[in-house]
């Protein structure tokens, strides 16, 4: 499953959108549970708890327009729901605030080791949650290791980590 920074939204019922490309049909409870992992309270309110309500208004006047962050959560839930062995996340939280970003990433990372994840991001403040970090510069891997190993090396990663985390 792949989540790109420039995610796509689809004007269709939420239940269809979240299962798009999946080969199996999931029960409503599983869809809501998956959405809830990513903070679906506002999505549930916007749709009046109706998974069959249309996302967007171009196709149906009774549809609802979600915010950019809400649409990104739907895209993340779609990737999470799929049973694939690898999840590729390219700047997957660009439309979310800092609090939601951390919660979303924890929900992807803290699971029962059912898949591998590759997270591509310029935001390295949450990299400590990852098993292995590859620091790139000019298209090349210049450092790799765990968060603690890279901090101890006091190289590029450590400098960027301190720079980004100092704002918090």
Short mmCIF file of C-alpha atoms in Angstrom, two decimals:
data_model
loop_
_atom_site.label_atom_id
_atom_site.label_comp_id
_atom_site.label_asym_id
_atom_site.label_seq_id
_atom_site.Cartn_x
_atom_site.Cartn_y
_atom_site.Cartn_z
CA UNK A 1 0.00 0.00 0.00
CA UNK A 2 1.22 3.48 -0.82
CA UNK A 3 0.29 6.87 0.63
CA UNK A 4 1.74 9.79 -1.28
CA UNK A 5 2.07 13.35 -0.08
CA UNK A 6 -0.23 14.38 -2.93
CA UNK A 7 -2.97 11.93 -2.02
CA UNK A 8 -6.14 11.60 -4.08
CA UNK A 9 -9.69 11.89 -2.89
CA UNK A 10 -12.56 10.14 -4.60
CA UNK A 11 -16.14 11.37 -4.79
CA UNK A 12 -17.90 8.22 -3.74
CA UNK A 13 -19.35 6.80 -0.54
CA UNK A 14 -16.81 6.65 2.27
CA UNK A 15 -17.22 2.86 2.56
CA UNK A 16 -16.19 2.48 -1.10
CA UNK A 17 -13.41 5.05 -0.90
CA UNK A 18 -11.73 3.42 2.09
CA UNK A 19 -11.92 -0.03 0.45
CA UNK A 20 -10.85 1.17 -3.01
CA UNK A 21 -8.49 -1.35 -4.59
CA UNK A 22 -8.98 -3.89 -1.80
CA UNK A 23 -9.97 -7.37 -2.87
CA UNK A 24 -12.12 -8.13 0.15
CA UNK A 25 -15.25 -6.48 1.52
CA UNK A 26 -14.91 -5.32 5.13
CA UNK A 27 -17.76 -4.99 7.63
CA UNK A 28 -18.78 -1.49 8.68
CA UNK A 29 -17.44 -2.00 12.21
CA UNK A 30 -13.98 -2.76 10.82
CA UNK A 31 -14.11 0.34 8.61
CA UNK A 32 -15.01 2.57 11.56
CA UNK A 33 -12.36 0.92 13.75
CA UNK A 34 -9.76 1.57 11.08
CA UNK A 35 -10.86 5.20 10.68
CA UNK A 36 -10.90 5.63 14.46
CA UNK A 37 -7.20 4.71 14.58
CA UNK A 38 -6.61 7.96 12.72
CA UNK A 39 -8.94 10.24 14.67
CA UNK A 40 -12.18 9.86 12.74
CA UNK A 41 -14.38 11.75 15.18
CA UNK A 42 -14.74 14.74 12.86
CA UNK A 43 -15.25 12.50 9.82
CA UNK A 44 -17.99 10.63 11.67
CA UNK A 45 -19.67 13.97 12.53
CA UNK A 46 -19.41 15.28 8.96
CA UNK A 47 -21.01 12.10 7.61
CA UNK A 48 -23.57 11.79 10.41
CA UNK A 49 -22.12 8.33 11.09
CA UNK A 50 -23.14 7.14 7.61
CA UNK A 51 -20.41 5.21 5.76
CA UNK A 52 -22.56 5.29 2.60
CA UNK A 53 -22.62 9.07 2.44
CA UNK A 54 -20.75 10.54 -0.50
CA UNK A 55 -17.43 12.30 -0.06
CA UNK A 56 -17.63 15.54 -2.00
CA UNK A 57 -20.56 17.27 -3.69
CA UNK A 58 -19.80 16.98 -7.41
CA UNK A 59 -21.62 13.65 -7.74
CA UNK A 60 -24.27 14.04 -5.07
CA UNK A 61 -25.80 17.14 -3.46
CA UNK A 62 -26.12 15.33 -0.13
CA UNK A 63 -22.38 14.54 -0.06
CA UNK A 64 -20.01 16.23 2.31
CA UNK A 65 -16.68 17.90 1.75
CA UNK A 66 -13.96 16.84 4.17
CA UNK A 67 -11.00 19.00 5.13
CA UNK A 68 -7.54 18.25 3.73
CA UNK A 69 -6.50 16.57 6.97
CA UNK A 70 -9.68 14.48 7.07
CA UNK A 71 -9.14 13.36 3.47
CA UNK A 72 -5.58 12.44 4.34
CA UNK A 73 -6.85 10.33 7.25
CA UNK A 74 -9.19 8.49 4.86
CA UNK A 75 -6.21 7.82 2.56
CA UNK A 76 -4.13 6.54 5.49
CA UNK A 77 -6.99 4.33 6.68
CA UNK A 78 -7.26 2.89 3.15
CA UNK A 79 -3.58 1.94 3.22
CA UNK A 80 -3.85 0.59 6.76
CA UNK A 81 -6.88 -1.57 5.90
CA UNK A 82 -5.09 -3.34 3.06
CA UNK A 83 -3.43 -6.61 3.93
CA UNK A 84 -0.21 -5.93 1.99
CA UNK A 85 3.19 -6.78 3.45
CA UNK A 86 4.74 -3.35 2.78
CA UNK A 87 3.39 0.15 3.41
CA UNK A 88 5.17 3.03 1.66
CA UNK A 89 4.35 6.40 3.22
CA UNK A 90 5.71 9.48 1.45
CA UNK A 91 5.18 12.54 3.68
CA UNK A 92 1.94 10.88 4.84
CA UNK A 93 0.98 13.52 7.40
CA UNK A 94 1.63 16.74 5.49
CA UNK A 95 -1.98 17.89 5.93
CA UNK A 96 -2.17 17.17 9.67
CA UNK A 97 -1.29 19.23 12.70
CA UNK A 98 1.66 18.17 14.87
CA UNK A 99 -0.51 16.36 17.44
CA UNK A 100 -2.48 14.39 14.87
CA UNK A 101 0.74 13.63 12.99
CA UNK A 102 2.32 11.86 15.97
CA UNK A 103 -0.88 9.91 16.72
CA UNK A 104 -1.22 8.78 13.11
CA UNK A 105 2.39 7.63 12.88
CA UNK A 106 2.15 5.77 16.19
CA UNK A 107 -0.90 3.94 14.86
CA UNK A 108 1.05 2.83 11.82
CA UNK A 109 4.23 1.95 13.65
CA UNK A 110 2.76 0.39 16.83
CA UNK A 111 1.09 -2.70 15.46
CA UNK A 112 1.56 -6.44 15.59
CA UNK A 113 4.44 -6.58 13.05
CA UNK A 114 2.10 -7.60 10.25
CA UNK A 115 3.93 -5.52 7.66
CA UNK A 116 7.02 -3.44 6.98
CA UNK A 117 6.89 0.31 6.56
CA UNK A 118 9.00 2.76 4.67
CA UNK A 119 8.36 6.34 5.76
CA UNK A 120 9.82 9.13 3.66
CA UNK A 121 9.81 12.49 5.37
CA UNK A 122 11.64 15.73 5.94
CA UNK A 123 10.23 15.79 9.47
CA UNK A 124 12.62 13.73 11.53
CA UNK A 125 11.36 14.67 14.99
CA UNK A 126 9.35 11.43 15.17
CA UNK A 127 12.08 9.19 13.72
CA UNK A 128 12.87 7.84 17.20
CA UNK A 129 9.77 5.63 16.81
CA UNK A 130 11.30 3.86 13.82
CA UNK A 131 13.40 0.69 13.93
CA UNK A 132 15.92 1.84 11.33
CA UNK A 133 16.66 5.27 9.91
CA UNK A 134 18.36 6.09 6.62
CA UNK A 135 19.48 9.71 6.41
CA UNK A 136 19.81 10.94 2.85
CA UNK A 137 21.55 13.96 1.39
CA UNK A 138 21.72 14.81 -2.31
CA UNK A 139 20.05 11.51 -3.22
CA UNK A 140 22.54 9.33 -1.29
CA UNK A 141 22.33 7.51 2.03
CA UNK A 142 24.89 9.23 4.26
CA UNK A 143 23.98 7.67 7.63
CA UNK A 144 21.96 4.73 8.83
CA UNK A 145 21.13 3.18 12.16
CA UNK A 146 18.74 3.43 15.05
CA UNK A 147 17.84 6.79 16.53
CA UNK A 148 20.22 6.27 19.46
CA UNK A 149 23.07 5.18 17.19
CA UNK A 150 22.65 8.20 14.94
CA UNK A 151 22.44 10.61 17.86
CA UNK A 152 25.66 9.11 19.26
CA UNK A 153 27.39 9.60 15.87
CA UNK A 154 26.59 13.32 16.15
CA UNK A 155 26.42 13.67 12.38
CA UNK A 156 23.85 15.09 9.97
CA UNK A 157 20.91 13.21 11.50
CA UNK A 158 21.74 14.32 15.04
CA UNK A 159 22.08 17.94 13.92
CA UNK A 160 18.77 17.91 12.04
CA UNK A 161 17.04 16.11 14.89
CA UNK A 162 18.21 18.73 17.41
CA UNK A 163 17.28 21.54 15.01
CA UNK A 164 13.75 20.26 14.48
CA UNK A 165 13.07 19.17 18.06
CA UNK A 166 14.31 22.46 19.53
CA UNK A 167 11.11 24.11 18.32
CA UNK A 168 9.09 21.80 20.53
#
